[in-house]
XYZ file of C-alpha atoms in Angstrom:
494
model
C 110.157 102.509 119.228
C 106.588 101.696 117.985
C 106.487 100.102 115.091
C 104.968 101.557 111.668
C 101.264 100.546 110.535
C 100.877 99.736 107.142
C 98.050 97.971 105.184
C 97.835 95.471 102.078
C 94.619 94.955 100.552
C 94.118 92.532 97.512
C 90.856 91.728 96.001
C 91.021 88.940 93.819
C 87.490 89.011 92.071
C 84.817 86.513 91.664
C 86.692 83.434 93.708
C 84.151 80.648 95.117
C 84.761 79.833 98.684
C 84.625 76.057 97.588
C 86.998 76.340 95.122
C 89.600 77.691 97.687
C 88.947 74.811 99.852
C 89.854 72.407 96.663
C 92.620 74.232 95.051
C 96.265 74.587 96.658
C 96.249 78.373 97.438
C 99.377 78.054 99.815
C 99.873 82.221 100.140
C 96.585 82.475 100.858
C 96.492 79.824 103.284
C 99.414 81.689 105.281
C 97.486 84.437 105.795
C 94.487 82.516 107.065
C 96.660 80.307 109.381
C 98.190 83.912 110.444
C 95.048 85.407 111.182
C 91.345 84.069 110.121
C 89.462 83.270 106.696
C 85.814 83.556 106.920
C 82.732 83.469 104.416
C 81.002 86.652 104.115
C 77.454 86.795 102.467
C 76.304 89.573 100.025
C 73.938 91.394 101.430
C 70.777 90.413 99.967
C 69.660 93.616 99.064
C 73.217 93.800 97.138
C 73.410 92.872 93.695
C 76.187 89.925 93.052
C 78.210 92.375 90.762
C 81.632 94.091 91.611
C 80.020 96.651 94.012
C 82.453 98.553 96.376
C 80.570 97.754 99.862
C 84.083 96.420 101.026
C 85.984 99.403 99.331
C 83.738 102.164 101.010
C 82.676 100.873 104.358
C 78.915 101.411 103.341
C 76.172 99.605 101.810
C 75.051 99.760 98.420
C 71.667 101.846 99.443
C 74.457 104.506 100.492
C 77.453 104.213 97.550
C 74.347 103.520 95.082
C 76.612 101.525 92.687
C 74.132 98.957 91.646
C 76.052 96.916 88.986
C 79.254 96.981 86.976
C 78.207 100.407 85.436
C 79.159 102.748 88.131
C 76.750 105.591 86.698
C 74.716 107.500 89.334
C 77.410 106.472 92.641
C 77.367 108.523 95.463
C 81.305 107.885 95.823
C 81.894 111.479 96.127
C 79.970 111.203 99.550
C 81.138 107.618 100.652
C 84.832 107.071 99.242
C 87.118 104.436 99.178
C 89.500 103.636 101.795
C 92.357 104.944 99.594
C 90.864 108.343 98.840
C 89.625 109.094 102.356
C 93.065 108.495 103.908
C 94.716 110.552 101.080
C 92.277 113.449 101.407
C 91.407 113.720 104.935
C 94.651 112.531 106.681
C 97.649 113.005 104.066
C 98.422 109.181 104.100
C 100.114 107.682 101.216
C 97.843 105.377 99.625
C 98.563 103.497 96.285
C 96.123 101.275 93.976
C 96.830 99.126 91.293
C 94.264 97.474 89.127
C 93.497 96.695 85.505
C 89.702 96.660 85.664
C 89.163 100.081 84.166
C 86.079 101.323 86.178
C 88.093 100.783 89.415
C 90.592 103.599 88.227
C 89.445 105.238 85.244
C 86.280 106.830 84.238
C 84.890 104.010 82.096
C 81.621 102.935 83.126
C 81.025 105.376 85.304
C 83.963 105.172 87.630
C 86.609 105.555 89.125
C 85.576 103.597 92.077
C 89.120 104.385 93.537
C 88.934 108.235 93.088
C 92.025 109.934 94.176
C 94.646 107.800 96.023
C 98.010 109.243 96.055
C 99.724 106.801 93.603
C 97.992 104.588 91.106
C 98.980 101.924 88.535
C 96.949 100.727 85.756
C 97.074 98.200 82.795
C 94.305 97.356 81.170
C 94.117 93.931 79.349
C 94.889 93.955 75.460
C 91.837 91.858 74.885
C 88.648 90.603 76.898
C 90.139 86.966 76.974
C 91.631 84.826 79.976
C 95.023 85.324 78.553
C 95.269 89.234 78.448
C 93.762 89.011 81.627
C 96.384 86.879 83.503
C 98.989 88.947 81.587
C 97.135 92.488 82.660
C 97.365 90.522 86.451
C 101.346 89.978 85.992
C 102.184 93.341 84.953
C 99.648 95.318 87.834
C 101.717 92.651 90.235
C 105.283 93.259 88.875
C 104.569 97.637 89.145
C 102.875 96.762 92.655
C 105.627 94.696 93.995
C 108.358 97.544 92.890
C 106.070 100.227 94.651
C 105.448 98.093 97.855
C 109.239 97.203 97.792
C 110.856 100.669 97.406
C 108.510 103.148 98.384
C 106.387 103.519 101.388
C 102.331 103.546 100.952
C 100.292 103.192 104.156
C 97.567 102.010 102.583
C 97.319 99.771 99.246
C 94.802 98.388 97.321
C 95.812 95.264 94.254
C 93.330 94.200 92.159
C 93.560 90.923 90.501
C 90.602 90.111 87.974
C 91.971 87.492 85.665
C 89.837 84.396 87.529
C 86.563 86.193 87.098
C 87.555 86.725 83.777
C 88.454 82.929 83.353
C 84.926 82.050 84.961
C 82.865 84.254 82.723
C 84.714 82.589 79.597
C 85.115 79.281 80.806
C 82.989 78.434 83.470
C 84.460 77.157 87.082
C 86.272 74.097 85.600
C 90.101 73.116 85.253
C 91.071 77.027 83.899
C 89.154 78.697 86.401
C 90.837 76.746 89.391
C 94.571 77.269 87.183
C 93.851 80.771 87.596
C 92.804 80.794 90.923
C 96.228 78.966 91.609
C 97.822 81.909 89.508
C 96.426 84.642 91.579
C 97.887 83.008 94.810
C 101.315 83.173 93.464
C 100.918 86.731 92.612
C 99.670 87.117 96.014
C 103.116 85.546 97.531
C 104.964 88.186 95.142
C 103.564 90.808 96.988
C 103.708 88.751 100.477
C 107.511 88.791 99.392
C 107.650 92.515 98.470
C 106.523 93.272 102.040
C 109.208 91.053 103.428
C 111.755 92.740 101.107
C 111.410 95.983 102.072
C 114.131 97.710 104.115
C 112.389 98.764 106.806
C 110.537 95.818 107.414
C 111.845 94.837 110.683
C 109.878 98.185 112.198
C 106.587 98.154 110.261
C 103.241 96.583 111.458
C 101.602 95.181 108.137
C 98.019 94.042 108.166
C 96.809 92.184 105.262
C 93.407 91.587 104.009
C 92.769 88.896 100.903
C 88.879 89.601 99.880
C 86.550 88.454 96.995
C 83.643 90.052 95.933
C 81.225 87.431 94.661
C 81.193 83.729 93.352
C 80.377 82.316 90.391
C 77.639 79.706 88.955
C 78.964 76.655 87.630
C 78.827 77.502 84.229
C 80.123 81.100 84.904
C 78.666 84.420 85.583
C 77.169 85.886 88.530
C 74.439 88.461 89.237
C 72.110 86.162 90.715
C 71.022 84.724 94.393
C 72.281 81.220 94.382
C 74.642 80.721 97.309
C 77.433 79.898 94.864
C 77.416 83.656 94.001
C 76.335 84.991 97.099
C 79.185 83.336 98.944
C 82.399 85.807 98.931
C 84.936 85.588 101.400
C 87.918 87.514 103.738
C 91.215 86.527 104.977
C 92.795 89.121 107.559
C 96.134 88.734 109.209
C 97.827 91.453 111.283
C 99.604 92.272 114.567
C 96.323 92.706 116.148
C 94.941 89.135 115.432
C 96.002 85.795 116.971
C 96.843 82.870 114.614
C 93.814 80.825 113.926
C 91.369 82.987 115.319
C 87.546 83.063 114.957
C 85.243 86.077 113.606
C 83.181 87.098 117.081
C 80.163 87.469 114.692
C 79.474 86.950 110.959
C 81.904 89.288 109.175
C 80.335 91.383 105.801
C 82.206 93.320 102.936
C 81.616 96.506 104.508
C 84.029 95.542 107.269
C 87.043 95.307 105.115
C 87.311 99.327 105.096
C 86.620 99.509 108.743
C 89.281 97.045 109.214
C 91.778 98.875 107.058
C 91.310 101.926 109.046
C 91.463 99.829 112.639
C 94.683 98.624 111.496
C 96.234 102.035 110.759
C 94.459 102.869 114.426
C 92.444 105.404 112.596
C 89.334 105.981 114.366
C 86.410 106.656 111.675
C 84.584 110.152 112.035
C 81.004 109.657 112.890
C 80.127 111.860 110.259
C 81.212 108.657 107.823
C 78.358 107.056 108.639
C 80.370 103.658 108.175
C 77.915 100.132 108.164
C 80.835 98.442 108.622
C 82.907 97.811 111.766
C 86.303 96.352 112.710
C 86.097 92.348 113.118
C 86.048 91.413 116.655
C 87.897 87.758 116.944
C 88.383 85.205 119.271
C 91.973 83.741 120.130
C 92.259 79.863 120.188
C 93.793 80.242 123.871
C 93.537 83.282 126.527
C 96.460 83.679 129.080
C 95.753 85.735 131.918
C 97.737 87.134 134.493
C 96.078 87.545 138.119
C 97.398 90.363 140.140
C 95.674 93.613 138.907
C 94.127 91.965 136.089
C 91.627 89.290 137.414
C 91.974 90.341 141.065
C 92.500 94.116 142.978
C 95.663 92.630 144.508
C 98.054 95.072 143.055
C 97.264 97.822 146.120
C 98.062 94.837 148.275
C 101.213 94.035 147.008
C 102.271 97.636 146.844
C 101.549 97.781 150.584
C 103.234 94.659 151.334
C 106.456 96.339 150.052
C 106.208 98.895 151.559
C 105.314 97.552 155.049
C 109.002 95.566 154.496
C 110.857 98.012 153.541
C 109.777 100.255 156.017
C 110.688 97.430 158.710
C 114.004 97.593 157.178
C 114.384 101.625 157.572
C 113.511 102.679 153.872
C 110.225 104.836 152.603
C 109.077 103.441 149.215
C 108.955 106.763 146.953
C 105.977 106.894 144.118
C 108.607 106.055 141.730
C 110.206 103.224 143.520
C 106.765 102.010 144.335
C 105.498 101.876 140.576
C 108.650 99.284 139.859
C 107.437 96.451 141.876
C 104.384 96.519 140.016
C 104.095 93.076 137.815
C 107.184 91.822 139.891
C 107.954 88.645 141.559
C 109.164 88.543 145.332
C 112.469 87.822 144.500
C 112.940 90.527 142.238
C 111.240 93.037 144.551
C 114.024 91.523 147.181
C 116.929 92.413 145.337
C 115.562 95.936 144.563
C 114.603 96.451 148.548
C 118.061 95.190 149.357
C 119.704 97.807 147.520
C 117.578 100.395 149.283
C 117.175 99.546 152.702
C 119.695 101.033 154.967
C 119.337 97.937 157.589
C 121.515 95.215 157.142
C 119.702 92.273 155.830
C 119.682 89.413 153.067
C 117.752 89.312 149.957
C 116.462 85.580 151.106
C 115.031 87.103 154.091
C 113.542 89.876 152.402
C 111.792 87.598 149.767
C 110.443 85.543 152.649
C 108.962 88.465 154.272
C 107.549 89.684 150.901
C 105.792 86.633 150.383
C 104.343 86.147 154.364
C 102.821 89.928 154.093
C 101.324 89.502 150.941
C 99.846 86.353 151.719
C 98.642 87.476 154.699
C 96.652 90.222 153.045
C 95.427 88.189 150.322
C 94.133 85.552 152.677
C 92.313 88.542 154.457
C 90.055 88.652 150.934
C 90.615 90.058 147.702
C 88.232 91.915 145.505
C 87.698 90.961 141.833
C 88.242 93.107 138.958
C 85.644 94.437 136.369
C 84.155 91.843 134.141
C 86.612 89.202 135.679
C 84.012 86.894 136.983
C 81.961 87.036 133.551
C 84.917 86.575 131.632
C 86.324 83.197 133.767
C 82.676 81.846 133.210
C 82.253 82.860 129.602
C 85.509 80.594 128.993
C 84.845 77.805 131.311
C 81.342 77.739 129.628
C 82.571 77.790 125.873
C 85.336 75.588 126.515
C 88.216 78.098 125.464
C 91.439 77.082 126.684
C 92.963 79.354 129.477
C 95.890 79.451 131.504
C 96.993 81.895 134.298
C 100.397 83.149 134.464
C 101.058 84.773 137.518
C 104.716 86.341 138.884
C 103.036 85.403 142.244
C 104.252 82.573 144.630
C 102.186 79.484 144.473
C 100.760 79.851 147.595
C 99.326 83.036 146.507
C 98.115 82.044 143.349
C 96.221 79.002 145.379
C 94.769 81.373 147.695
C 93.227 83.403 144.884
C 92.296 80.338 143.107
C 89.864 79.529 145.781
C 88.236 82.640 145.574
C 88.440 82.781 141.618
C 87.891 78.946 140.727
C 90.099 76.926 139.166
C 87.652 75.609 136.659
C 88.428 78.082 134.043
C 92.046 77.346 133.785
C 93.534 74.015 132.074
C 97.039 75.128 133.777
C 98.551 77.728 135.890
C 101.964 78.931 136.075
C 103.478 80.777 139.506
C 106.463 82.665 140.197
C 109.118 79.863 140.125
C 107.829 77.439 138.002
C 109.611 78.865 134.571
C 113.394 79.417 134.440
C 112.806 83.001 134.722
C 109.979 84.929 135.915
C 108.220 88.411 133.960
C 109.280 90.227 132.419
C 110.901 87.500 130.895
C 108.935 85.227 128.070
C 109.349 82.051 129.920
C 105.994 82.159 131.970
C 103.971 82.681 128.985
C 106.016 80.152 126.748
C 105.513 77.564 129.048
C 101.530 78.113 129.566
C 101.116 78.564 125.744
C 103.056 75.077 125.615
C 100.628 73.507 128.545
C 97.567 74.623 126.513
C 99.441 72.802 122.980
C 99.147 76.331 121.187
C 101.923 78.520 119.830
C 102.311 81.819 121.806
C 101.186 83.863 118.437
C 97.657 81.838 118.812
C 97.176 83.043 122.010
C 95.710 86.521 123.678
C 97.628 87.260 126.872
C 95.297 89.771 129.546
C 97.955 92.023 131.397
C 97.861 95.001 133.857
C 101.397 96.009 134.303
C 104.438 97.125 131.755
C 106.153 94.128 133.328
C 103.410 91.608 132.300
C 102.836 93.289 128.725
C 106.608 93.136 128.355
C 106.658 89.365 128.931
C 103.733 88.513 126.992
C 104.791 90.684 123.870
C 108.361 88.873 124.155
C 106.536 85.214 124.307
C 105.158 86.366 120.810
C 101.341 86.605 122.163
C 98.972 89.297 121.257
C 98.243 91.373 124.248
C 95.065 93.212 125.721
C 96.208 95.624 128.351
C 93.865 96.366 130.987
C 96.149 98.963 133.540
C 95.526 99.251 137.072
C 97.980 101.161 138.634
C 100.655 101.912 135.985
C 99.908 103.501 132.172
C 100.087 101.523 129.479
C 100.233 102.609 125.510
C 98.730 100.722 122.719
C 100.965 99.571 120.224
C 100.786 97.316 116.972
C 99.746 93.586 118.678
C 98.811 95.658 121.714
C 95.337 96.846 122.736
C 94.686 98.925 125.541
C 91.212 98.754 127.532
C 89.867 100.373 130.763
C 88.632 96.878 132.200
C 87.725 93.233 131.145
C 84.255 94.027 130.426
C 85.146 95.490 126.916
C 86.417 92.425 125.946
C 83.113 90.636 126.668
C 81.637 93.454 124.698
C 83.819 92.759 121.431
C 83.005 88.980 121.835
C 79.490 89.854 122.069
C 76.740 87.704 123.858
C 75.248 86.060 120.897
C 77.092 82.664 121.684
C 79.777 82.791 118.863
C 81.569 79.558 118.852
C 85.100 80.861 120.335
C 87.006 77.324 119.638
């Protein structure tokens, strides 16, 4: 059963990126390590105020919030993600915030107009201590909701760091407030793990800030310290330690929420943001049916050997050999074929027949050459992980060229073959990477099962058998789609 998709967005107001690099923030670091942490430059036409570009997915010229007074906004036309999901998709959404314009009519609000569940704890006074207590109360309520209820998309706002900077500047008290916000983030993450159904859920977590601060405190200007924000994101569709393939923008946050929920934005929403494409730390590529169009050759080889021993493979039986090793297929044929034979003999016949077909020539799958050239040219660690015998792999490598691969794993070179995870675990270990930092590219359900069992994120490009998308598994028609997502602008890939 596919895991249920859920999203938590945590907005920590006014946290400078250089402060994150200087003070301990272990919970935010954990999110970044499981996905990415990227700088966000506030758009040059956008004031460095608490504008809702990230919540709405559109630029300031559309939502028309130009300052901390939201009067004159167009949030009815361009609503926040919690409102849009609740009103248009009947999704359960939750918002928790202490700053009044986010959730009340104060100063032209609310920005979050109609979530299905709301928590609000206004600070008792406009002081750093009162804001710390308001954030603490907000998180206590949010922990209860996230643990015991089931919102599909949630937003929790922490405002104390921003208010502390306004009152006291970006010194020791500010850094202490940032660390307190990180501890509260840890409480929220622990609440997700404590959910009774957590094992059957796929959570995407986004942590975002809206702007930085001047050293003396304050924002609204154009200095790099004010205009530099950041986004951390981790989830089932993002490899650990990934690198965004293009600069990240505030308006991408809402788009990332929709993508995490597998919700395709309506073109009428006219979003300016897009899901953030990421490049993994390593790529593990299947061979047959993924890089080269050999699945028909393998199916024909299996049919030929079966026919030679008195059995005609049905369409359903043929589907079961895709992605399988010669040894596994030989075991299956031994049960099907009426003429007496041995598994070892069938395995040899299958390998010889398939090898002869491969030696006669193979065609590359669409995008395969461009992808391998990109991997080689930009130095992204890559491995070939195949269920074919070494003789077949080496023959195909003469066509593909082995320059893009730092290592190759063929059938028999791990304790168990696909659909077990062993080949992918071995390949990742040879690259010196954890499996969760790798993207596995597969064309068959058998290969997908192996890669997912190893803990890899998966890109499926089905060749013969259909494959459904799932958390941690994207499905594309061919490899050119991946290249388009990565872009051609020379984005750093390592």
